[in-house]
Coordinates of C-alpha atoms in Angstrom, one line a residue:
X1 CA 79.3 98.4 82.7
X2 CA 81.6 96.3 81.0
X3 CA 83.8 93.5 83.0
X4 CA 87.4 93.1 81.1
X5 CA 87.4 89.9 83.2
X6 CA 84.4 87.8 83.3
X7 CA 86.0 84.1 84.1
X8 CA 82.3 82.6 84.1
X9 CA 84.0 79.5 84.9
X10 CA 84.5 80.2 88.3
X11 CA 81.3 81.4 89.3
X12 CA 79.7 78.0 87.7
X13 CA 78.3 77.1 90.9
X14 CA 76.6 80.0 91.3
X15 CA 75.3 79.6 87.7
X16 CA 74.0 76.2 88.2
X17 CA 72.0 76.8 91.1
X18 CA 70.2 79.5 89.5
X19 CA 69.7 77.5 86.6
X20 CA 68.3 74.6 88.9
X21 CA 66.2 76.8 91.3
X22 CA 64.6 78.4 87.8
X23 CA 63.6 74.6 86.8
X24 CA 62.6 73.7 89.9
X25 CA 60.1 76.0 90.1
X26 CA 58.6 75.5 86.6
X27 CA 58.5 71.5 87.3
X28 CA 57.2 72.4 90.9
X29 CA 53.8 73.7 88.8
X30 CA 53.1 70.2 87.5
X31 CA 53.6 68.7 90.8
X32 CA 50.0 67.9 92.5
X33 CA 51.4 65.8 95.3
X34 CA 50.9 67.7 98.5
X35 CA 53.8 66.0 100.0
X36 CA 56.3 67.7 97.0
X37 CA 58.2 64.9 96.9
X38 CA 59.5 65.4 93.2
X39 CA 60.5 68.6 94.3
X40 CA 62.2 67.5 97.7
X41 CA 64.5 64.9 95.6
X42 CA 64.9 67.5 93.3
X43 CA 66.2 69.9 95.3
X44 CA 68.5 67.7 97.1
X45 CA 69.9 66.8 93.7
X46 CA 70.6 70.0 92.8
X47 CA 72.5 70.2 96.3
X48 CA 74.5 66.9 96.0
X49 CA 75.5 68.4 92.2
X50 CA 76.7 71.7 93.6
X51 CA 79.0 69.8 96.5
X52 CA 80.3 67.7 94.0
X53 CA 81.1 71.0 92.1
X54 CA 82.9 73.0 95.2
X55 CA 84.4 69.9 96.7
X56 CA 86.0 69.2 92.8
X57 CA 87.0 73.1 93.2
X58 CA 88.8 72.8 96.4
X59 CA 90.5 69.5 95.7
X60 CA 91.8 70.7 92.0
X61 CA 93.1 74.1 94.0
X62 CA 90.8 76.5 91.6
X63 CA 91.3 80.2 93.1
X64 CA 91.0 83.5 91.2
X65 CA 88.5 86.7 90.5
X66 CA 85.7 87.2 88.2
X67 CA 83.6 90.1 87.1
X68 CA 87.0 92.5 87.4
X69 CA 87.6 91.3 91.4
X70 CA 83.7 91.1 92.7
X71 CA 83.9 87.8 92.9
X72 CA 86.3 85.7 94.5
X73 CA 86.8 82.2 94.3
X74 CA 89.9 80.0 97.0
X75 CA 89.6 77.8 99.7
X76 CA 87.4 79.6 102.1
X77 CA 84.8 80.2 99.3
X78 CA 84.4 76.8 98.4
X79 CA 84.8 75.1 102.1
X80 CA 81.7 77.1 103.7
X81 CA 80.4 76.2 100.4
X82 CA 80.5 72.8 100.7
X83 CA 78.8 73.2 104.5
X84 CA 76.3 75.7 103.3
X85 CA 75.0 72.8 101.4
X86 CA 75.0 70.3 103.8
X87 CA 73.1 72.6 106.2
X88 CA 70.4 73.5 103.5
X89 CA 70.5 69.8 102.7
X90 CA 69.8 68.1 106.2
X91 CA 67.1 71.1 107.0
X92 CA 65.3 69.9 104.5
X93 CA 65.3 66.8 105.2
X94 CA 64.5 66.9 108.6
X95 CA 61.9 70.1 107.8
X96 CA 59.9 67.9 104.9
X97 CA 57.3 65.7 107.4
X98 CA 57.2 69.0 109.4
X99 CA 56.4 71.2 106.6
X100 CA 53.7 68.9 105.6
X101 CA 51.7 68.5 108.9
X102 CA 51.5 72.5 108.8
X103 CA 50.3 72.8 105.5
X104 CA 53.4 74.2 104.4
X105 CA 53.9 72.6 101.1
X106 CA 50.6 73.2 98.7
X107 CA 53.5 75.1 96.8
X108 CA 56.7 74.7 96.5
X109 CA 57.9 78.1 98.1
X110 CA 60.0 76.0 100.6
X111 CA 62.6 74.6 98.6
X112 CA 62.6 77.5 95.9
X113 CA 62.7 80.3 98.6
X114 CA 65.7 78.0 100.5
X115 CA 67.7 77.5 97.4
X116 CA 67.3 81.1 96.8
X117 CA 68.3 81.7 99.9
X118 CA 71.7 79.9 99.4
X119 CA 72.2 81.3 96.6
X120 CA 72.6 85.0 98.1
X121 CA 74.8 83.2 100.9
X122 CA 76.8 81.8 98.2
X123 CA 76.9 85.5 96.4
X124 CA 78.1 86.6 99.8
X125 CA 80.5 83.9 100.6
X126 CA 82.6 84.5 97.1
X127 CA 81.8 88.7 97.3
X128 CA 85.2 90.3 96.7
X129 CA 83.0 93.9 96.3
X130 CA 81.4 95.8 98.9
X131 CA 78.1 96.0 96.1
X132 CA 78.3 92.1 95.7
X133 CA 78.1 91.9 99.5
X134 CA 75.2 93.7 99.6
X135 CA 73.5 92.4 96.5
X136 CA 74.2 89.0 98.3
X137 CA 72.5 89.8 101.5
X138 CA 69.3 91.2 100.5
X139 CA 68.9 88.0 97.8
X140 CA 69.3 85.8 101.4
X141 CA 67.3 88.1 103.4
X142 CA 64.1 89.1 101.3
X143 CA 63.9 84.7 100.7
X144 CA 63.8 84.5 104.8
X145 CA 61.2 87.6 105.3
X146 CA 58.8 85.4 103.3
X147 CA 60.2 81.7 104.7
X148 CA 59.3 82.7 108.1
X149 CA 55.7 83.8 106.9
X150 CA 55.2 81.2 105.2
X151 CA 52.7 80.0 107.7
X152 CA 50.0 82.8 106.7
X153 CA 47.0 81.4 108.9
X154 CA 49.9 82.0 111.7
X155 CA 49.4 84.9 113.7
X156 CA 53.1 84.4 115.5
X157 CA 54.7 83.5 112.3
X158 CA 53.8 86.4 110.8
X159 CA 54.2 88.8 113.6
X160 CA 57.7 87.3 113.7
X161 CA 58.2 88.1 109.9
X162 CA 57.1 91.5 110.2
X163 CA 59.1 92.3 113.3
X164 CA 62.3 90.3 110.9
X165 CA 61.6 92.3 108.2
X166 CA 61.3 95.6 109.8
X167 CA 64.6 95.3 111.7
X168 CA 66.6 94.3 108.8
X169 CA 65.8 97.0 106.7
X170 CA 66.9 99.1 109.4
X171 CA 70.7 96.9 109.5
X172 CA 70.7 97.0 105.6
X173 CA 70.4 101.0 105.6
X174 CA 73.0 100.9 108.5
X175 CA 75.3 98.6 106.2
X176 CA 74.8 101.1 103.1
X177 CA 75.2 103.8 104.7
X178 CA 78.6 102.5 106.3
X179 CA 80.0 101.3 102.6
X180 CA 78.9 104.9 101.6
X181 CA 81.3 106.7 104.2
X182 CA 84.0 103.7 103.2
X183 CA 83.2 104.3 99.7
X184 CA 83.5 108.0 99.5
X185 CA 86.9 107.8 101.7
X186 CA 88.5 105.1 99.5
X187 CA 86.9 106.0 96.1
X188 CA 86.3 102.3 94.9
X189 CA 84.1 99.7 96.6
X190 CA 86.4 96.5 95.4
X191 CA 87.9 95.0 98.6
X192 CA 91.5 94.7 97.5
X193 CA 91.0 98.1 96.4
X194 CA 90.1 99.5 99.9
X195 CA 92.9 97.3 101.4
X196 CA 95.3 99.2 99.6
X197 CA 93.6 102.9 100.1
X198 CA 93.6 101.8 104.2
X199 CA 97.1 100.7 104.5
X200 CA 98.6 103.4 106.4
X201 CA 96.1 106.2 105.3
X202 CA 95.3 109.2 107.5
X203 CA 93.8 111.6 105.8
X204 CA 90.6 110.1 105.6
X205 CA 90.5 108.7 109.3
X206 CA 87.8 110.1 110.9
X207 CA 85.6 109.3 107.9
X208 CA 86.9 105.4 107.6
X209 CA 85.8 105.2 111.6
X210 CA 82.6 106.4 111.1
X211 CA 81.6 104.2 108.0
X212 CA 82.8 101.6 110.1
X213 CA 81.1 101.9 112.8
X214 CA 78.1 101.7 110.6
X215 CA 79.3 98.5 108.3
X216 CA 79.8 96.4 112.0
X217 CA 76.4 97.6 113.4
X218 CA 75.1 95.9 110.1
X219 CA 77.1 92.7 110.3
X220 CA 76.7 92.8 113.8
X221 CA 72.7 92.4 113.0
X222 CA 73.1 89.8 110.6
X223 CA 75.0 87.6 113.3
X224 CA 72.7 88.6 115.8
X225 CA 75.2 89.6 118.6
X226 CA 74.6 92.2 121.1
X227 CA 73.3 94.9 121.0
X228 CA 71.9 93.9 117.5
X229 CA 70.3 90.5 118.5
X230 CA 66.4 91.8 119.5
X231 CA 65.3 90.2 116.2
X232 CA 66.8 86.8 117.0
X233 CA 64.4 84.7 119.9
X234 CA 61.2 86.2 118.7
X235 CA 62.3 85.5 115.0
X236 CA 63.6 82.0 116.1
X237 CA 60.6 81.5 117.8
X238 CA 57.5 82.6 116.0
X239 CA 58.9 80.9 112.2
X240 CA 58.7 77.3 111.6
X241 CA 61.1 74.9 113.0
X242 CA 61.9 74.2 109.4
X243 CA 62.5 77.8 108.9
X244 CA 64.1 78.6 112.2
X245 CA 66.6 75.7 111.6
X246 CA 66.8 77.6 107.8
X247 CA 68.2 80.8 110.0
X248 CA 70.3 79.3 112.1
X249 CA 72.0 77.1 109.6
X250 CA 74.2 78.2 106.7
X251 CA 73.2 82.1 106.8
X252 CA 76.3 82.0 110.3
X253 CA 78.3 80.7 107.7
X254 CA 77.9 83.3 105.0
X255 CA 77.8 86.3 107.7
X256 CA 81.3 85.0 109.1
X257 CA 82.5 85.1 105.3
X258 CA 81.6 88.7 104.8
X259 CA 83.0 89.3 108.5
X260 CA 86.3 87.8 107.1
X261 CA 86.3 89.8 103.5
X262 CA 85.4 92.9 104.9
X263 CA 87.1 93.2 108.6
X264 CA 90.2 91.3 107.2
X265 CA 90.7 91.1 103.6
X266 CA 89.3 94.8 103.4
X267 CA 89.3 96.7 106.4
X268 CA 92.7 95.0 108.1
X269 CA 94.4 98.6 108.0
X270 CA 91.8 99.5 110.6
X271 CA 92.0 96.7 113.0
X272 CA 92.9 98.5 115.7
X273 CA 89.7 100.4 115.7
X274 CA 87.2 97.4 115.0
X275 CA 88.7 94.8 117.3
X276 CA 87.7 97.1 120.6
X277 CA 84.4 96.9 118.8
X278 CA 84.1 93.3 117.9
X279 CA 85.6 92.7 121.8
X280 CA 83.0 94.6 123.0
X281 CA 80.1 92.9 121.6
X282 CA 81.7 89.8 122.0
X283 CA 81.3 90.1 125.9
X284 CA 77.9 91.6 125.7
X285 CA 76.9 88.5 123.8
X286 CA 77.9 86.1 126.3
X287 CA 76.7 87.8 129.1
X288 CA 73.0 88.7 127.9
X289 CA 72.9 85.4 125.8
X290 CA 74.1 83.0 128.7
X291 CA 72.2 85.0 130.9
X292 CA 68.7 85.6 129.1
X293 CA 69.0 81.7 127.9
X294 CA 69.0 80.9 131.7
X295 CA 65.4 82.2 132.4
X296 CA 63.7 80.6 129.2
X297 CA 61.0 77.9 129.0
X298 CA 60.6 77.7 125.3
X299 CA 63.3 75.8 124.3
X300 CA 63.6 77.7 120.9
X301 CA 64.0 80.7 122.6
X302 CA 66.7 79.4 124.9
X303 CA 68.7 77.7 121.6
X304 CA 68.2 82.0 120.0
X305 CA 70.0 83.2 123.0
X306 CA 72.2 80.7 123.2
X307 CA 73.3 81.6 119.0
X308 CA 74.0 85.0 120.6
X309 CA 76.3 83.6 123.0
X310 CA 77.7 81.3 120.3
X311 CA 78.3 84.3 118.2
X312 CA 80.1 85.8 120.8
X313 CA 82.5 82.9 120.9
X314 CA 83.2 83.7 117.0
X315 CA 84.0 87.5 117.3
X316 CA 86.3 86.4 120.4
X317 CA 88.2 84.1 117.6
X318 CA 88.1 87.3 114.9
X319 CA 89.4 89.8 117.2
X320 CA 91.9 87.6 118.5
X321 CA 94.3 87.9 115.5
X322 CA 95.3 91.3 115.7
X323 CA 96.9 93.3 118.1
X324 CA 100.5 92.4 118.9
X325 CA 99.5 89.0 116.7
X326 CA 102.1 87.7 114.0
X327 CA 100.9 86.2 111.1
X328 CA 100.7 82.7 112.5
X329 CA 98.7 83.6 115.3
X330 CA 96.5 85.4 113.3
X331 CA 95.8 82.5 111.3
X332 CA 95.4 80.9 114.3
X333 CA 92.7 82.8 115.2
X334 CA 90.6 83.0 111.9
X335 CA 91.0 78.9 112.5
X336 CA 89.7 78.7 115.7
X337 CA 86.9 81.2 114.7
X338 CA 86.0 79.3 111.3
X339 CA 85.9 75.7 112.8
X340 CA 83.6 77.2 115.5
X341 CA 81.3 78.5 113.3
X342 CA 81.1 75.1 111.5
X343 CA 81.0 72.8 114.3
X344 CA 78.1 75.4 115.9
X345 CA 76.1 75.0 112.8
X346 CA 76.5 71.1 113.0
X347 CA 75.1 71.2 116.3
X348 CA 72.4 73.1 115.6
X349 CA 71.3 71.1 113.0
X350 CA 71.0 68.1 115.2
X351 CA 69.3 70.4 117.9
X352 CA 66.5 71.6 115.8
X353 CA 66.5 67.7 113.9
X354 CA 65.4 66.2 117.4
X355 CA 63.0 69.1 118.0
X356 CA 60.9 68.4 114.6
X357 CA 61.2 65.0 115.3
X358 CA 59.4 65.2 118.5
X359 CA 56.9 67.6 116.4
X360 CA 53.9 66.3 114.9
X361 CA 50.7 67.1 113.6
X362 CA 48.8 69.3 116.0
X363 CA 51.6 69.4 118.5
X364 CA 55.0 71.8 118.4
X365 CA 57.7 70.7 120.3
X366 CA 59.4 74.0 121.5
X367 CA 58.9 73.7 125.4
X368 CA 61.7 72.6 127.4
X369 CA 58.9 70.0 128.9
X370 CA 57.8 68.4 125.9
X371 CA 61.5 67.3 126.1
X372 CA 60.6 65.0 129.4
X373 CA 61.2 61.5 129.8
X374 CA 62.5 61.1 126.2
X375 CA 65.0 58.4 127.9
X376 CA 62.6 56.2 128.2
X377 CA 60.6 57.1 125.0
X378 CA 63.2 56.4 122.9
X379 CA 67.0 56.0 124.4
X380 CA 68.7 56.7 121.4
X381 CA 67.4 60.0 120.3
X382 CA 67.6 60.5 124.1
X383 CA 71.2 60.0 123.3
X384 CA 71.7 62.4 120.6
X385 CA 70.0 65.1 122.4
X386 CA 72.4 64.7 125.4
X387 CA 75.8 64.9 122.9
X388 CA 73.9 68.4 121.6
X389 CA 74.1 69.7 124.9
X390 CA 77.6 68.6 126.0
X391 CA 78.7 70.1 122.7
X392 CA 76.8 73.3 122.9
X393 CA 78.3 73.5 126.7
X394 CA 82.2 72.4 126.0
X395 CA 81.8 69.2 128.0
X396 CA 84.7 66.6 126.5
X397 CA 84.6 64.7 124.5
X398 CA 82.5 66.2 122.0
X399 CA 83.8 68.3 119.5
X400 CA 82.4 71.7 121.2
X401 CA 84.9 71.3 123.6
X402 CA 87.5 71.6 121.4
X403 CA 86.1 74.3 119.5
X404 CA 85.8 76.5 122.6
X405 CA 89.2 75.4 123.7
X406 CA 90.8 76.1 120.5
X407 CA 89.1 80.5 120.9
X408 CA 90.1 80.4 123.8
X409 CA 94.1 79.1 123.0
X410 CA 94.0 82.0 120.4
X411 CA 92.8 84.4 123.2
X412 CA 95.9 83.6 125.3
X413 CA 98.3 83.3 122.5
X414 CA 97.6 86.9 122.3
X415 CA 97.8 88.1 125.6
X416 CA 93.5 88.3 126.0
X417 CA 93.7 86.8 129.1
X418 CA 90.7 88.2 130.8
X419 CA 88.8 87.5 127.8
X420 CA 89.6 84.1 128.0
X421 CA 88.3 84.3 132.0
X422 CA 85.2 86.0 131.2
X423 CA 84.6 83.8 128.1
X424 CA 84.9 80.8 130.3
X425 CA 83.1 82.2 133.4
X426 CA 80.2 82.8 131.3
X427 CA 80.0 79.2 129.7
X428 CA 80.2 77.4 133.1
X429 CA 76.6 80.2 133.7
X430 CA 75.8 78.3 130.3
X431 CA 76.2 75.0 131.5
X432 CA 73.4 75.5 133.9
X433 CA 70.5 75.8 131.0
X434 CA 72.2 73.0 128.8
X435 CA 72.2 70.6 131.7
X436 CA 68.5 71.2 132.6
X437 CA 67.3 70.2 129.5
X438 CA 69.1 66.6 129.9
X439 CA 67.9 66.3 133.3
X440 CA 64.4 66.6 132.4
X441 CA 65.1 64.3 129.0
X442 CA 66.9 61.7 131.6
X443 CA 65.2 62.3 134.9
X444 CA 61.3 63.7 134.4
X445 CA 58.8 61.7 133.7
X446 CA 57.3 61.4 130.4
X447 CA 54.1 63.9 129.8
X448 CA 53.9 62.6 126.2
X449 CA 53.7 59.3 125.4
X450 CA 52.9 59.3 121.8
X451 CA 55.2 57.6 119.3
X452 CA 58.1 59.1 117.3
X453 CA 57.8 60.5 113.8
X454 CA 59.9 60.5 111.0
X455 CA 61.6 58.8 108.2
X456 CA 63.6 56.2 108.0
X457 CA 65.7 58.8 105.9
X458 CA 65.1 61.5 108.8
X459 CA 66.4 59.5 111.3
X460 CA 69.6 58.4 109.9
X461 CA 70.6 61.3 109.0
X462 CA 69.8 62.3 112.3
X463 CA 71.9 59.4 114.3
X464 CA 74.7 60.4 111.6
X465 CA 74.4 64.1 112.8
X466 CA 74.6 63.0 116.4
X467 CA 77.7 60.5 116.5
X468 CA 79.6 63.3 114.3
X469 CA 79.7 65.7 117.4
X470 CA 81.6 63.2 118.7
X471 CA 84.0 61.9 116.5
X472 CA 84.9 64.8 115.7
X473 CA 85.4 65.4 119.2
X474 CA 87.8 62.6 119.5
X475 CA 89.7 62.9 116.2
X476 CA 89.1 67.6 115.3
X477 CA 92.0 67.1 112.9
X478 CA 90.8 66.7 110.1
X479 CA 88.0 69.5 110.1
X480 CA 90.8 71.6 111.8
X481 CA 93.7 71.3 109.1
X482 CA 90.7 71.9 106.3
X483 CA 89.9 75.1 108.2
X484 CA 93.3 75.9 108.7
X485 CA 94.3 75.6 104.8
X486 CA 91.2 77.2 103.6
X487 CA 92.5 80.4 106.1
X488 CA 95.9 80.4 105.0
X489 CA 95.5 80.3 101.0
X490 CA 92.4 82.4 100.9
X491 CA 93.9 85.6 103.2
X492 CA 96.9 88.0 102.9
X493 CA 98.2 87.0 106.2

């Protein structure tokens, strides 16, 4: 196949990190230290280098198509760029002493299977191609089917892989087989292409539907909403903390992306057959995630179900935009979905950061109980945790409020009114698991009284993570207008 338009330029990113990842793993052979600490700087290097790239992209304006319009580089591309590599970044950081109490770096699978990983979210970030897409998922995915084994003496860690594994070949074959249908309706597989063919078509109806249907079971999977989410608190559980925080991270960020180029860039002719969909699962999530979270002990489990709730919140924001929506208040929508995406992964870094800092050797932090009394073992941490929980509830002023707030103004501005009651009936049922978790860190007694690990390193960036929920709480703005510009230059509103 021959591209007429290659602009390599653009995909230099991209390029680097597979140059980087490639050296990495040829240096990693040399390394004897079983603490892979030239391969943990190394890493981050690479990570610092590619921001530097993207944020140079976004502030220069640098937009266009490469490989004759499968890749796509704007705004949106290189802002969840940019967080994509703060999430991988701080993971690993806080998932370094971790890994190394559980005997998880005699090689340096870790980093290279995570930077691979990003690169197949970075592949499906910038996919303007259904086969890009596609290509981009299954690079992310087969690097997590062996991340969350990497434990191999660990019977739940690799019963959680296999069940992982299992399920998402089943949503991949769902997502073909839905570009198939699209495919042979539209005759091309480029996105701007389909846009076009869907714009008003009707002779092909019934077969766009049904493709459809297929293409948002598979995303659906890949964000783990309901009913597609039976993978998520047994995966979320059984990895590594390290690993789980891997999942929950930047992979949101990518699946929103392909949400956005396929549903809206793509598929936009056929809104008014995907938002009842999207609606749907929306409500399911919040009801089955708030309420499932509710009955947990393991706190890991209760932070998977409350991602599906989470989730919900975004496909509230997507499928706000349509229906009896001008332009503006679809942008406002995509917004208010995009900044909640961010500001959920920024929370669930610092979630998971706390939870491996309470981890040591010999003992896994993932009971709600292990969480007791951390008041008085350490008031600061004790701190952070509590602004996690306000922010996963909506509790002012931390910037989860806003986020929920600004759905839920996009729900109204389009006349979703009883969305916006059940969205915010289900997040006061929410508030109940969220606010048991500070009263045992405030007002149980301690059970553990063992000292704190981590890093100097670990905990700054840690403390950092924390006071961020809540100045960006006080002063959303910022984050806000960068959403809001990335939106409006990067879709055909």
């Amino acid at each position: 196949m021959e591209f007429a338009n290659l602009n390599l330029s653009l995909v230099a990113p991209e390029i680097t990190l597979l140059v980087l990842t490639s050296a990495i793993l040829l240096i990693d052979l040399f390394v004897k230290d079983e603490g892979r600490a030239v391969t943990h700087i190394l890493s981050l290097a690479a990570l610092v280098a590619l921001t530097w790239m993207s944020l140079s992209d976004l502030a220069s304006g640098v937009q266009g198509t490469a490989f004759d319009g499968m890749y796509v580089a704007d705004s949106l591309g290189h802002v969840l760029k940019v967080f994509s590599y703060i999430a991988v970044g701080v993971t690993l950081i806080y998932g370094k002493a971790y890994a190394k109490d559980r005997g998880m770096l005699r090689g340096g699978e870790l980093y290279v299977l995570s930077l691979l990983a990003l690169l197949g979210q970075m592949v499906m970030i910038s996919a303007g191609n259904m086969l890009t897409i596609y290509l981009g998922l299954e690079l992310m995915s087969l690097s997590f089917y062996a991340l969350v084994a990497l434990r191999r003496e660990h019977t739940v860690s690799t019963e959680a892989a296999m069940k992982y594994f299992v399920l998402g070949a089943l949503a991949s074959g769902l997502l073909l087989y839905g570009m198939s249908m699209i495919y042979g309706a539209t005759g091309t597989l480029n996105l701007a292409g389909i846009a076009r063919a869907t714009s008003g078509a009707t002779d092909n109806h019934m077969i766009l539907v049904f493709g459809l249907v297929f293409l948002v079971a598979g995303l659906a999977f890949k964000l783990g909403v309901v009913p597609f989410h039976m993978w998520v608190p047994d995966v979320y559980q059984g990895a590594p903390t390290a690993v789980t925080l891997l999942l929950g991270g930047a992979p949101k960020l990518a699946a929103f992306a392909i949400v956005l180029r396929l549903l809206v860039d793509g598929l936009f002719g056929l809104a008014a057959d995907w938002q009842p969909m999207l609606a749907i699962m929306a409500v399911l999530s919040l009801a089955i995630g708030n309420l499932a979270a509710i009955m947990q002990s393991n706190i890991k489990r209760m932070l998977a179900y409350s991602t599906i709730s989470h989730m919900g919140f975004v496909l509230l924001g997507l499928m706000s935009g349509v229906i009896e929506g001008s332009a503006f208040n679809a942008q406002n929508a995509y917004t208010s979905a995009m900044f909640y995406v961010v500001v959920y992964v920024l929370t669930t870094l610092s979630s998971f950061g706390v939870l491996m800092l309470l981890s040591r050797s010999g003992f896994e932090c993932e009971n709600v109980d292990d969480l007791k009394g951390l008041n008085r073992r350490n008031p600061w941490f004790a701190g952070v945790m509590l602004v996690q929980m306000f922010s996963l509830t909506g509790i002012p002023p931390t910037v989860g409020f806003y986020a929920k707030l600004a759905v839920l103004q996009s729900l109204i501005q389009t006349n979703h009114v009883v969305l916006a009651v059940v969205a915010v009936l289900f997040s006061l049922i929410g508030a109940f698991y969220y606010l048991r978790v500070v009263k045992v860190v405030y007002f149980d007694d301690p059970v553990d009284q063992a000292p704190l690990q981590g890093s100097a390193g670990f905990r700054t960036v840690l403390s950092v993570n924390g006071v961020l929920l809540l100045v960006l709480g006080v002063f959303p703005a910022p984050l806000v207008a960068l959403c809001a510009q990335a939106i409006s230059s990067s879709l055909a509103l």
